[in-house]
mmCIF file with all atom_site columns, C-alpha atoms in Angstrom:
data_model
loop_
_atom_site.group_PDB
_atom_site.id
_atom_site.type_symbol
_atom_site.label_atom_id
_atom_site.label_alt_id
_atom_site.label_comp_id
_atom_site.label_asym_id
_atom_site.label_entity_id
_atom_site.label_seq_id
_atom_site.pdbx_PDB_ins_code
_atom_site.Cartn_x
_atom_site.Cartn_y
_atom_site.Cartn_z
_atom_site.occupancy
_atom_site.B_iso_or_equiv
_atom_site.pdbx_formal_charge
_atom_site.auth_seq_id
_atom_site.auth_comp_id
_atom_site.auth_asym_id
_atom_site.auth_atom_id
_atom_site.pdbx_PDB_model_num
ATOM 1   C CA . THR C 1 1   ? -0.180 -0.061  -0.128  1.00 42.00 ? 1   THR C CA 1
ATOM 2   C CA . LYS C 1 2   ? 1.134  2.976   -1.397  1.00 49.00 ? 2   LYS C CA 1
ATOM 3   C CA . GLY C 1 3   ? 2.739  5.092   2.367   1.00 45.00 ? 3   GLY C CA 1
ATOM 4   C CA . PHE C 1 4   ? 4.204  2.041   4.273   1.00 50.00 ? 4   PHE C CA 1
ATOM 5   C CA . TRP C 1 5   ? 7.244  0.937   4.726   1.00 59.00 ? 5   TRP C CA 1
ATOM 6   C CA . LYS C 1 6   ? 8.746  -1.574  1.701   1.00 74.00 ? 6   LYS C CA 1
ATOM 7   C CA . VAL C 1 7   ? 10.962 -4.055  2.800   1.00 85.00 ? 7   VAL C CA 1
ATOM 8   C CA . LYS C 1 8   ? 14.208 -4.381  1.468   1.00 94.00 ? 8   LYS C CA 1
ATOM 9   C CA . LYS C 1 9   ? 15.196 -8.106  0.686   1.00 97.00 ? 9   LYS C CA 1
ATOM 10  C CA . ALA C 1 10  ? 18.597 -8.772  -0.027  1.00 98.00 ? 10  ALA C CA 1
ATOM 11  C CA . VAL C 1 11  ? 20.286 -12.051 -0.771  1.00 98.00 ? 11  VAL C CA 1
ATOM 12  C CA . VAL C 1 12  ? 24.137 -12.932 0.473   1.00 98.00 ? 12  VAL C CA 1
ATOM 13  C CA . LEU C 1 13  ? 26.890 -14.805 -0.805  1.00 98.00 ? 13  LEU C CA 1
ATOM 14  C CA . LEU C 1 14  ? 27.566 -16.512 2.689   1.00 98.00 ? 14  LEU C CA 1
ATOM 15  C CA . SER C 1 15  ? 30.831 -19.036 2.460   1.00 97.00 ? 15  SER C CA 1
ATOM 16  C CA . GLY C 1 16  ? 31.254 -19.163 6.289   1.00 97.00 ? 16  GLY C CA 1
ATOM 17  C CA . GLY C 1 17  ? 34.544 -16.963 5.584   1.00 96.00 ? 17  GLY C CA 1
ATOM 18  C CA . LEU C 1 18  ? 35.049 -13.710 7.726   1.00 96.00 ? 18  LEU C CA 1
ATOM 19  C CA . ASP C 1 19  ? 34.709 -11.799 4.445   1.00 96.00 ? 19  ASP C CA 1
ATOM 20  C CA . SER C 1 20  ? 30.689 -12.631 3.622   1.00 97.00 ? 20  SER C CA 1
ATOM 21  C CA . ALA C 1 21  ? 30.095 -12.600 7.604   1.00 98.00 ? 21  ALA C CA 1
ATOM 22  C CA . VAL C 1 22  ? 30.756 -9.097  8.691   1.00 98.00 ? 22  VAL C CA 1
ATOM 23  C CA . LEU C 1 23  ? 28.670 -9.045  4.994   1.00 98.00 ? 23  LEU C CA 1
ATOM 24  C CA . LEU C 1 24  ? 25.555 -10.125 6.518   1.00 98.00 ? 24  LEU C CA 1
ATOM 25  C CA . TYR C 1 25  ? 26.192 -8.503  9.581   1.00 98.00 ? 25  TYR C CA 1
ATOM 26  C CA . LEU C 1 26  ? 26.630 -5.390  7.606   1.00 98.00 ? 26  LEU C CA 1
ATOM 27  C CA . ALA C 1 27  ? 23.889 -5.379  5.411   1.00 98.00 ? 27  ALA C CA 1
ATOM 28  C CA . LYS C 1 28  ? 21.792 -6.808  8.302   1.00 98.00 ? 28  LYS C CA 1
ATOM 29  C CA . SER C 1 29  ? 22.523 -3.597  9.524   1.00 97.00 ? 29  SER C CA 1
ATOM 30  C CA . GLN C 1 30  ? 21.748 -1.678  6.752   1.00 97.00 ? 30  GLN C CA 1
ATOM 31  C CA . GLY C 1 31  ? 18.017 -3.034  6.962   1.00 96.00 ? 31  GLY C CA 1
ATOM 32  C CA . TYR C 1 32  ? 18.637 -5.198  4.442   1.00 97.00 ? 32  TYR C CA 1
ATOM 33  C CA . LEU C 1 33  ? 15.813 -8.648  5.622   1.00 98.00 ? 33  LEU C CA 1
ATOM 34  C CA . CYS C 1 34  ? 18.227 -10.845 4.194   1.00 98.00 ? 34  CYS C CA 1
ATOM 35  C CA . SER C 1 35  ? 18.795 -15.079 3.013   1.00 98.00 ? 35  SER C CA 1
ATOM 36  C CA . CYS C 1 36  ? 21.798 -16.350 2.917   1.00 98.00 ? 36  CYS C CA 1
ATOM 37  C CA . LEU C 1 37  ? 22.854 -18.747 0.234   1.00 98.00 ? 37  LEU C CA 1
ATOM 38  C CA . SER C 1 38  ? 25.557 -21.424 0.337   1.00 98.00 ? 38  SER C CA 1
ATOM 39  C CA . PHE C 1 39  ? 27.396 -23.701 -2.079  1.00 98.00 ? 39  PHE C CA 1
ATOM 40  C CA . ASP C 1 40  ? 29.400 -26.815 -1.054  1.00 97.00 ? 40  ASP C CA 1
ATOM 41  C CA . TYR C 1 41  ? 30.782 -27.511 -4.312  1.00 95.00 ? 41  TYR C CA 1
ATOM 42  C CA . GLY C 1 42  ? 33.359 -30.733 -3.568  1.00 92.00 ? 42  GLY C CA 1
ATOM 43  C CA . GLN C 1 43  ? 35.879 -28.046 -1.754  1.00 93.00 ? 43  GLN C CA 1
ATOM 44  C CA . ARG C 1 44  ? 38.636 -30.176 0.420   1.00 90.00 ? 44  ARG C CA 1
ATOM 45  C CA . HIS C 1 45  ? 35.969 -29.316 4.019   1.00 93.00 ? 45  HIS C CA 1
ATOM 46  C CA . LEU C 1 46  ? 32.042 -28.617 4.984   1.00 93.00 ? 46  LEU C CA 1
ATOM 47  C CA . LYS C 1 47  ? 33.636 -26.255 8.224   1.00 95.00 ? 47  LYS C CA 1
ATOM 48  C CA . GLU C 1 48  ? 32.652 -22.855 6.654   1.00 95.00 ? 48  GLU C CA 1
ATOM 49  C CA . ILE C 1 49  ? 29.877 -24.346 5.545   1.00 97.00 ? 49  ILE C CA 1
ATOM 50  C CA . GLU C 1 50  ? 29.165 -25.169 9.059   1.00 96.00 ? 50  GLU C CA 1
ATOM 51  C CA . GLY C 1 51  ? 30.571 -21.954 10.766  1.00 97.00 ? 51  GLY C CA 1
ATOM 52  C CA . ALA C 1 52  ? 28.103 -20.069 7.879   1.00 98.00 ? 52  ALA C CA 1
ATOM 53  C CA . LYS C 1 53  ? 24.656 -22.244 8.716   1.00 98.00 ? 53  LYS C CA 1
ATOM 54  C CA . LYS C 1 54  ? 25.553 -20.912 12.973  1.00 98.00 ? 54  LYS C CA 1
ATOM 55  C CA . VAL C 1 55  ? 26.144 -17.316 11.678  1.00 98.00 ? 55  VAL C CA 1
ATOM 56  C CA . ALA C 1 56  ? 23.143 -17.508 9.582   1.00 98.00 ? 56  ALA C CA 1
ATOM 57  C CA . THR C 1 57  ? 21.408 -18.792 12.335  1.00 98.00 ? 57  THR C CA 1
ATOM 58  C CA . LEU C 1 58  ? 23.035 -16.586 14.582  1.00 97.00 ? 58  LEU C CA 1
ATOM 59  C CA . CYS C 1 59  ? 21.081 -13.758 12.231  1.00 96.00 ? 59  CYS C CA 1
ATOM 60  C CA . GLY C 1 60  ? 17.682 -14.867 12.040  1.00 97.00 ? 60  GLY C CA 1
ATOM 61  C CA . CYS C 1 61  ? 17.805 -16.004 8.550   1.00 98.00 ? 61  CYS C CA 1
ATOM 62  C CA . GLN C 1 62  ? 16.847 -18.538 6.239   1.00 97.00 ? 62  GLN C CA 1
ATOM 63  C CA . HIS C 1 63  ? 19.704 -20.358 5.168   1.00 98.00 ? 63  HIS C CA 1
ATOM 64  C CA . THR C 1 64  ? 19.959 -22.514 1.845   1.00 98.00 ? 64  THR C CA 1
ATOM 65  C CA . LEU C 1 65  ? 22.793 -25.096 0.718   1.00 98.00 ? 65  LEU C CA 1
ATOM 66  C CA . VAL C 1 66  ? 23.388 -25.479 -2.897  1.00 98.00 ? 66  VAL C CA 1
ATOM 67  C CA . LYS C 1 67  ? 25.340 -28.696 -4.224  1.00 97.00 ? 67  LYS C CA 1
ATOM 68  C CA . LEU C 1 68  ? 26.584 -28.499 -7.169  1.00 95.00 ? 68  LEU C CA 1
ATOM 69  C CA . SER C 1 69  ? 29.129 -31.171 -9.448  1.00 88.00 ? 69  SER C CA 1
ATOM 70  C CA . LEU C 1 70  ? 32.283 -30.085 -10.223 1.00 86.00 ? 70  LEU C CA 1
ATOM 71  C CA . PRO C 1 71  ? 34.615 -32.821 -12.479 1.00 85.00 ? 71  PRO C CA 1
ATOM 72  C CA . TRP C 1 72  ? 37.424 -30.915 -13.312 1.00 86.00 ? 72  TRP C CA 1
ATOM 73  C CA . LEU C 1 73  ? 40.254 -31.103 -10.675 1.00 88.00 ? 73  LEU C CA 1
ATOM 74  C CA . ASP C 1 74  ? 42.705 -28.370 -11.643 1.00 89.00 ? 74  ASP C CA 1
ATOM 75  C CA . SER C 1 75  ? 42.039 -26.300 -8.122  1.00 90.00 ? 75  SER C CA 1
ATOM 76  C CA . ALA C 1 76  ? 43.856 -26.450 -5.155  1.00 89.00 ? 76  ALA C CA 1
ATOM 77  C CA . LEU C 1 77  ? 41.316 -25.778 -3.366  1.00 90.00 ? 77  LEU C CA 1
ATOM 78  C CA . ILE C 1 78  ? 39.349 -29.365 -4.547  1.00 90.00 ? 78  ILE C CA 1
ATOM 79  C CA . ASN C 1 79  ? 41.873 -31.878 -5.537  1.00 90.00 ? 79  ASN C CA 1
ATOM 80  C CA . LYS C 1 80  ? 44.318 -31.965 -2.618  1.00 88.00 ? 80  LYS C CA 1
ATOM 81  C CA . ASP C 1 81  ? 47.256 -33.491 -4.177  1.00 88.00 ? 81  ASP C CA 1
ATOM 82  C CA . LEU C 1 82  ? 47.804 -29.816 -5.187  1.00 88.00 ? 82  LEU C CA 1
ATOM 83  C CA . PRO C 1 83  ? 50.128 -28.239 -2.344  1.00 80.00 ? 83  PRO C CA 1
ATOM 84  C CA . LEU C 1 84  ? 48.577 -25.341 -0.246  1.00 74.00 ? 84  LEU C CA 1
ATOM 85  C CA . SER C 1 85  ? 50.709 -23.075 1.433   1.00 63.00 ? 85  SER C CA 1
ATOM 86  C CA . ALA C 1 86  ? 51.669 -19.731 0.090   1.00 61.00 ? 86  ALA C CA 1
ATOM 87  C CA . LYS C 1 87  ? 54.281 -17.807 0.678   1.00 63.00 ? 87  LYS C CA 1
ATOM 88  C CA . ILE C 1 88  ? 52.982 -14.034 2.194   1.00 62.00 ? 88  ILE C CA 1
ATOM 89  C CA . GLU C 1 89  ? 54.623 -11.879 -0.229  1.00 57.00 ? 89  GLU C CA 1
ATOM 90  C CA . ASP C 1 90  ? 53.581 -13.764 -2.948  1.00 60.00 ? 90  ASP C CA 1
ATOM 91  C CA . ILE C 1 91  ? 50.639 -13.758 -2.915  1.00 62.00 ? 91  ILE C CA 1
ATOM 92  C CA . GLY C 1 92  ? 48.675 -11.111 -4.735  1.00 60.00 ? 92  GLY C CA 1
ATOM 93  C CA . LYS C 1 93  ? 51.421 -11.576 -7.504  1.00 66.00 ? 93  LYS C CA 1
ATOM 94  C CA . GLY C 1 94  ? 49.263 -14.242 -9.519  1.00 74.00 ? 94  GLY C CA 1
ATOM 95  C CA . ILE C 1 95  ? 46.578 -16.035 -9.962  1.00 84.00 ? 95  ILE C CA 1
ATOM 96  C CA . PRO C 1 96  ? 47.209 -19.061 -7.973  1.00 84.00 ? 96  PRO C CA 1
ATOM 97  C CA . PRO C 1 97  ? 46.529 -22.709 -7.681  1.00 84.00 ? 97  PRO C CA 1
ATOM 98  C CA . THR C 1 98  ? 43.235 -21.941 -5.107  1.00 87.00 ? 98  THR C CA 1
ATOM 99  C CA . TYR C 1 99  ? 41.771 -20.241 -7.899  1.00 89.00 ? 99  TYR C CA 1
ATOM 100 C CA . VAL C 1 100 ? 37.873 -22.684 -9.017  1.00 92.00 ? 100 VAL C CA 1
ATOM 101 C CA . ALA C 1 101 ? 37.894 -21.545 -12.683 1.00 91.00 ? 101 ALA C CA 1
ATOM 102 C CA . ALA C 1 102 ? 34.594 -18.946 -12.809 1.00 92.00 ? 102 ALA C CA 1
ATOM 103 C CA . ARG C 1 103 ? 33.808 -19.826 -9.389  1.00 93.00 ? 103 ARG C CA 1
ATOM 104 C CA . ASN C 1 104 ? 31.611 -16.592 -8.717  1.00 94.00 ? 104 ASN C CA 1
ATOM 105 C CA . LEU C 1 105 ? 30.585 -16.250 -11.785 1.00 95.00 ? 105 LEU C CA 1
ATOM 106 C CA . ILE C 1 106 ? 28.779 -19.668 -11.196 1.00 96.00 ? 106 ILE C CA 1
ATOM 107 C CA . PHE C 1 107 ? 27.659 -18.156 -7.451  1.00 97.00 ? 107 PHE C CA 1
ATOM 108 C CA . LEU C 1 108 ? 26.563 -14.801 -8.836  1.00 98.00 ? 108 LEU C CA 1
ATOM 109 C CA . SER C 1 109 ? 24.675 -16.392 -11.623 1.00 97.00 ? 109 SER C CA 1
ATOM 110 C CA . ILE C 1 110 ? 22.600 -19.109 -9.316  1.00 98.00 ? 110 ILE C CA 1
ATOM 111 C CA . GLY C 1 111 ? 21.704 -15.486 -6.517  1.00 98.00 ? 111 GLY C CA 1
ATOM 112 C CA . ILE C 1 112 ? 20.800 -13.389 -8.943  1.00 98.00 ? 112 ILE C CA 1
ATOM 113 C CA . SER C 1 113 ? 18.497 -16.733 -10.030 1.00 98.00 ? 113 SER C CA 1
ATOM 114 C CA . TYR C 1 114 ? 17.834 -16.633 -6.097  1.00 98.00 ? 114 TYR C CA 1
ATOM 115 C CA . CYS C 1 115 ? 16.710 -12.412 -6.022  1.00 98.00 ? 115 CYS C CA 1
ATOM 116 C CA . GLU C 1 116 ? 14.353 -12.975 -8.945  1.00 97.00 ? 116 GLU C CA 1
ATOM 117 C CA . SER C 1 117 ? 12.577 -15.929 -7.607  1.00 96.00 ? 117 SER C CA 1
ATOM 118 C CA . ILE C 1 118 ? 11.856 -14.157 -3.909  1.00 97.00 ? 118 ILE C CA 1
ATOM 119 C CA . LYS C 1 119 ? 11.439 -10.701 -5.855  1.00 96.00 ? 119 LYS C CA 1
ATOM 120 C CA . ALA C 1 120 ? 14.515 -8.767  -3.511  1.00 97.00 ? 120 ALA C CA 1
ATOM 121 C CA . SER C 1 121 ? 16.710 -6.283  -4.973  1.00 97.00 ? 121 SER C CA 1
ATOM 122 C CA . SER C 1 122 ? 20.205 -7.049  -4.149  1.00 98.00 ? 122 SER C CA 1
ATOM 123 C CA . LEU C 1 123 ? 22.926 -9.439  -3.874  1.00 98.00 ? 123 LEU C CA 1
ATOM 124 C CA . PHE C 1 124 ? 25.704 -9.057  -1.530  1.00 98.00 ? 124 PHE C CA 1
ATOM 125 C CA . ILE C 1 125 ? 29.094 -10.311 -2.545  1.00 98.00 ? 125 ILE C CA 1
ATOM 126 C CA . GLY C 1 126 ? 32.349 -10.120 -0.301  1.00 96.00 ? 126 GLY C CA 1
ATOM 127 C CA . ALA C 1 127 ? 34.490 -9.957  -2.537  1.00 93.00 ? 127 ALA C CA 1
ATOM 128 C CA . ASN C 1 128 ? 37.646 -8.058  -1.673  1.00 89.00 ? 128 ASN C CA 1
ATOM 129 C CA . ALA C 1 129 ? 40.263 -7.147  -4.179  1.00 80.00 ? 129 ALA C CA 1
ATOM 130 C CA . VAL C 1 130 ? 42.820 -4.950  -1.837  1.00 78.00 ? 130 VAL C CA 1
ATOM 131 C CA . ASP C 1 131 ? 44.017 -8.591  0.571   1.00 72.00 ? 131 ASP C CA 1
ATOM 132 C CA . PHE C 1 132 ? 43.559 -11.035 -2.636  1.00 68.00 ? 132 PHE C CA 1
ATOM 133 C CA . SER C 1 133 ? 44.552 -13.414 -3.574  1.00 70.00 ? 133 SER C CA 1
ATOM 134 C CA . GLY C 1 134 ? 44.734 -11.985 -6.256  1.00 77.00 ? 134 GLY C CA 1
ATOM 135 C CA . TYR C 1 135 ? 41.150 -14.345 -8.399  1.00 85.00 ? 135 TYR C CA 1
ATOM 136 C CA . PRO C 1 136 ? 40.091 -12.112 -11.700 1.00 89.00 ? 136 PRO C CA 1
ATOM 137 C CA . ASP C 1 137 ? 36.548 -12.910 -10.996 1.00 89.00 ? 137 ASP C CA 1
ATOM 138 C CA . CYS C 1 138 ? 36.441 -10.329 -7.411  1.00 89.00 ? 138 CYS C CA 1
ATOM 139 C CA . ARG C 1 139 ? 37.442 -7.557  -9.027  1.00 91.00 ? 139 ARG C CA 1
ATOM 140 C CA . ASP C 1 140 ? 34.829 -4.598  -9.148  1.00 93.00 ? 140 ASP C CA 1
ATOM 141 C CA . GLU C 1 141 ? 35.786 -4.715  -12.680 1.00 94.00 ? 141 GLU C CA 1
ATOM 142 C CA . PHE C 1 142 ? 34.523 -8.071  -13.688 1.00 94.00 ? 142 PHE C CA 1
ATOM 143 C CA . LEU C 1 143 ? 31.717 -6.465  -10.905 1.00 96.00 ? 143 LEU C CA 1
ATOM 144 C CA . SER C 1 144 ? 30.351 -3.944  -12.923 1.00 96.00 ? 144 SER C CA 1
ATOM 145 C CA . ALA C 1 145 ? 30.593 -6.514  -16.641 1.00 96.00 ? 145 ALA C CA 1
ATOM 146 C CA . PHE C 1 146 ? 28.020 -8.701  -14.814 1.00 96.00 ? 146 PHE C CA 1
ATOM 147 C CA . SER C 1 147 ? 25.702 -6.905  -13.115 1.00 96.00 ? 147 SER C CA 1
ATOM 148 C CA . GLU C 1 148 ? 24.962 -4.655  -17.002 1.00 96.00 ? 148 GLU C CA 1
ATOM 149 C CA . ALA C 1 149 ? 25.344 -8.117  -18.099 1.00 96.00 ? 149 ALA C CA 1
ATOM 150 C CA . VAL C 1 150 ? 22.453 -9.186  -15.320 1.00 96.00 ? 150 VAL C CA 1
ATOM 151 C CA . ASN C 1 151 ? 20.320 -6.545  -15.907 1.00 93.00 ? 151 ASN C CA 1
ATOM 152 C CA . LEU C 1 152 ? 19.943 -7.036  -19.776 1.00 96.00 ? 152 LEU C CA 1
ATOM 153 C CA . GLY C 1 153 ? 19.393 -10.490 -18.879 1.00 95.00 ? 153 GLY C CA 1
ATOM 154 C CA . THR C 1 154 ? 16.608 -11.263 -16.754 1.00 96.00 ? 154 THR C CA 1
ATOM 155 C CA . LYS C 1 155 ? 13.308 -10.604 -16.523 1.00 96.00 ? 155 LYS C CA 1
ATOM 156 C CA . ALA C 1 156 ? 13.376 -7.702  -13.381 1.00 95.00 ? 156 ALA C CA 1
ATOM 157 C CA . GLY C 1 157 ? 15.928 -5.731  -15.274 1.00 95.00 ? 157 GLY C CA 1
ATOM 158 C CA . VAL C 1 158 ? 13.868 -5.757  -18.536 1.00 95.00 ? 158 VAL C CA 1
ATOM 159 C CA . ASN C 1 159 ? 10.829 -4.612  -16.308 1.00 96.00 ? 159 ASN C CA 1
ATOM 160 C CA . GLY C 1 160 ? 13.040 -2.505  -15.050 1.00 95.00 ? 160 GLY C CA 1
ATOM 161 C CA . GLU C 1 161 ? 13.804 -3.078  -11.313 1.00 94.00 ? 161 GLU C CA 1
ATOM 162 C CA . PRO C 1 162 ? 16.934 -3.946  -12.007 1.00 95.00 ? 162 PRO C CA 1
ATOM 163 C CA . ILE C 1 163 ? 19.153 -6.394  -9.506  1.00 97.00 ? 163 ILE C CA 1
ATOM 164 C CA . SER C 1 164 ? 21.915 -4.132  -7.495  1.00 97.00 ? 164 SER C CA 1
ATOM 165 C CA . ILE C 1 165 ? 25.036 -5.989  -6.889  1.00 97.00 ? 165 ILE C CA 1
ATOM 166 C CA . GLU C 1 166 ? 26.654 -4.830  -3.511  1.00 98.00 ? 166 GLU C CA 1
ATOM 167 C CA . ARG C 1 167 ? 29.813 -5.393  -2.798  1.00 97.00 ? 167 ARG C CA 1
ATOM 168 C CA . PRO C 1 168 ? 30.594 -2.853  0.724   1.00 97.00 ? 168 PRO C CA 1
ATOM 169 C CA . LEU C 1 169 ? 34.866 -4.374  0.708   1.00 97.00 ? 169 LEU C CA 1
ATOM 170 C CA . ILE C 1 170 ? 35.492 -3.970  -2.685  1.00 95.00 ? 170 ILE C CA 1
ATOM 171 C CA . GLU C 1 171 ? 37.868 -1.532  -1.532  1.00 93.00 ? 171 GLU C CA 1
ATOM 172 C CA . LYS C 1 172 ? 38.596 -2.352  1.704   1.00 95.00 ? 172 LYS C CA 1
ATOM 173 C CA . LYS C 1 173 ? 42.044 -3.804  3.205   1.00 94.00 ? 173 LYS C CA 1
ATOM 174 C CA . LYS C 1 174 ? 41.206 -7.014  5.660   1.00 94.00 ? 174 LYS C CA 1
ATOM 175 C CA . SER C 1 175 ? 42.212 -5.537  9.011   1.00 96.00 ? 175 SER C CA 1
ATOM 176 C CA . ASP C 1 176 ? 39.398 -2.446  7.624   1.00 96.00 ? 176 ASP C CA 1
ATOM 177 C CA . ILE C 1 177 ? 37.254 -5.298  7.717   1.00 97.00 ? 177 ILE C CA 1
ATOM 178 C CA . ILE C 1 178 ? 38.504 -7.506  10.496  1.00 98.00 ? 178 ILE C CA 1
ATOM 179 C CA . ARG C 1 179 ? 37.456 -3.602  12.195  1.00 98.00 ? 179 ARG C CA 1
ATOM 180 C CA . LEU C 1 180 ? 34.010 -3.562  11.007  1.00 98.00 ? 180 LEU C CA 1
ATOM 181 C CA . GLY C 1 181 ? 32.777 -6.892  11.418  1.00 98.00 ? 181 GLY C CA 1
ATOM 182 C CA . THR C 1 182 ? 33.803 -5.789  15.590  1.00 98.00 ? 182 THR C CA 1
ATOM 183 C CA . GLU C 1 183 ? 31.901 -3.324  15.568  1.00 98.00 ? 183 GLU C CA 1
ATOM 184 C CA . LEU C 1 184 ? 28.913 -5.347  14.360  1.00 98.00 ? 184 LEU C CA 1
ATOM 185 C CA . ASN C 1 185 ? 29.578 -8.172  16.722  1.00 98.00 ? 185 ASN C CA 1
ATOM 186 C CA . VAL C 1 186 ? 29.866 -10.689 13.844  1.00 98.00 ? 186 VAL C CA 1
ATOM 187 C CA . PRO C 1 187 ? 31.159 -13.661 15.661  1.00 98.00 ? 187 PRO C CA 1
ATOM 188 C CA . PHE C 1 188 ? 34.439 -14.248 13.774  1.00 98.00 ? 188 PHE C CA 1
ATOM 189 C CA . GLU C 1 189 ? 34.254 -18.008 16.569  1.00 97.00 ? 189 GLU C CA 1
ATOM 190 C CA . LEU C 1 190 ? 32.071 -18.617 14.961  1.00 97.00 ? 190 LEU C CA 1
ATOM 191 C CA . THR C 1 191 ? 34.022 -18.842 10.932  1.00 97.00 ? 191 THR C CA 1
ATOM 192 C CA . TRP C 1 192 ? 36.493 -20.397 9.485   1.00 96.00 ? 192 TRP C CA 1
ATOM 193 C CA . SER C 1 193 ? 39.019 -18.681 6.326   1.00 95.00 ? 193 SER C CA 1
ATOM 194 C CA . CYS C 1 194 ? 41.304 -21.812 6.608   1.00 94.00 ? 194 CYS C CA 1
ATOM 195 C CA . TYR C 1 195 ? 41.531 -24.472 3.042   1.00 92.00 ? 195 TYR C CA 1
ATOM 196 C CA . LEU C 1 196 ? 42.467 -27.654 4.881   1.00 89.00 ? 196 LEU C CA 1
ATOM 197 C CA . GLY C 1 197 ? 39.345 -28.269 7.800   1.00 84.00 ? 197 GLY C CA 1
ATOM 198 C CA . GLY C 1 198 ? 41.730 -29.338 10.930  1.00 86.00 ? 198 GLY C CA 1
ATOM 199 C CA . GLU C 1 199 ? 40.986 -28.784 14.718  1.00 90.00 ? 199 GLU C CA 1
ATOM 200 C CA . THR C 1 200 ? 42.824 -26.294 14.252  1.00 93.00 ? 200 THR C CA 1
ATOM 201 C CA . PRO C 1 201 ? 43.256 -23.299 11.462  1.00 94.00 ? 201 PRO C CA 1
ATOM 202 C CA . CYS C 1 202 ? 46.629 -24.293 9.127   1.00 91.00 ? 202 CYS C CA 1
ATOM 203 C CA . GLY C 1 203 ? 48.503 -21.186 9.289   1.00 90.00 ? 203 GLY C CA 1
ATOM 204 C CA . GLU C 1 204 ? 50.785 -21.594 6.148   1.00 88.00 ? 204 GLU C CA 1
ATOM 205 C CA . CYS C 1 205 ? 47.958 -21.304 3.644   1.00 89.00 ? 205 CYS C CA 1
ATOM 206 C CA . GLU C 1 206 ? 46.533 -18.272 1.459   1.00 88.00 ? 206 GLU C CA 1
ATOM 207 C CA . SER C 1 207 ? 43.384 -17.651 3.271   1.00 90.00 ? 207 SER C CA 1
ATOM 208 C CA . CYS C 1 208 ? 44.866 -17.809 6.310   1.00 92.00 ? 208 CYS C CA 1
ATOM 209 C CA . LEU C 1 209 ? 48.121 -15.975 6.141   1.00 91.00 ? 209 LEU C CA 1
ATOM 210 C CA . LEU C 1 210 ? 45.717 -12.762 4.967   1.00 91.00 ? 210 LEU C CA 1
ATOM 211 C CA . ARG C 1 211 ? 43.634 -13.440 8.032   1.00 95.00 ? 211 ARG C CA 1
ATOM 212 C CA . LYS C 1 212 ? 46.662 -13.190 10.216  1.00 95.00 ? 212 LYS C CA 1
ATOM 213 C CA . LYS C 1 213 ? 47.369 -10.582 8.220   1.00 94.00 ? 213 LYS C CA 1
ATOM 214 C CA . GLY C 1 214 ? 43.857 -8.754  9.012   1.00 95.00 ? 214 GLY C CA 1
ATOM 215 C CA . PHE C 1 215 ? 44.201 -9.527  12.680  1.00 97.00 ? 215 PHE C CA 1
ATOM 216 C CA . MET C 1 216 ? 47.621 -8.488  13.093  1.00 97.00 ? 216 MET C CA 1
ATOM 217 C CA . GLU C 1 217 ? 47.310 -5.289  11.665  1.00 97.00 ? 217 GLU C CA 1
ATOM 218 C CA . ALA C 1 218 ? 43.327 -4.284  13.654  1.00 97.00 ? 218 ALA C CA 1
ATOM 219 C CA . GLY C 1 219 ? 45.450 -4.957  16.947  1.00 97.00 ? 219 GLY C CA 1
ATOM 220 C CA . ILE C 1 220 ? 43.084 -7.594  17.798  1.00 97.00 ? 220 ILE C CA 1
ATOM 221 C CA . SER C 1 221 ? 42.951 -10.824 18.756  1.00 96.00 ? 221 SER C CA 1
ATOM 222 C CA . ASP C 1 222 ? 41.553 -13.439 16.356  1.00 96.00 ? 222 ASP C CA 1
ATOM 223 C CA . PRO C 1 223 ? 39.570 -16.122 18.413  1.00 96.00 ? 223 PRO C CA 1
ATOM 224 C CA . LEU C 1 224 ? 40.950 -19.196 16.088  1.00 92.00 ? 224 LEU C CA 1
#
């Protein structure tokens, strides 16, 4: 009815990692009614997804898990025979072996389909292009181009109700993301960043190194 407050709906890509948890809490703080979307694509472990479920439940959000079957084994995140360790000084200087072919393109496409089905106006992704591993599908140029394609190829876009691709963390340092998460009371103890699924983080993979660097620069203790 005209004059009544309209609920803002959003789909949040929630991996269960640090960035995506901050993303969810940020979207909620901006007044969005959030639905969370995670993916099981054959990665080395599901510990991150367990964290995503816990974070979504804590936020009172619906959580949907989509299972994909990616048969190719060229990524170290899928193929356990490929090495994961990295050096902090080498991160971001090339596309690493942990790159999964067109992963964000796949995730975003499914996320947009979800948005259209529930009439959500925004899709949130925690992509970051500052302290990141050099993945090409985490860059703002890619997300801008994808956004244009979305609104050319969806009913919502053609009908003048474009779905926005929100990437509020894209230009933030990891330490800034951690500080923001602390302000928003994000339960970092429920998140998981390590590419291995052990009892404790390995401390040697790219994701562990970036997380450790971020907490150190933020001057905050990592609960993990």
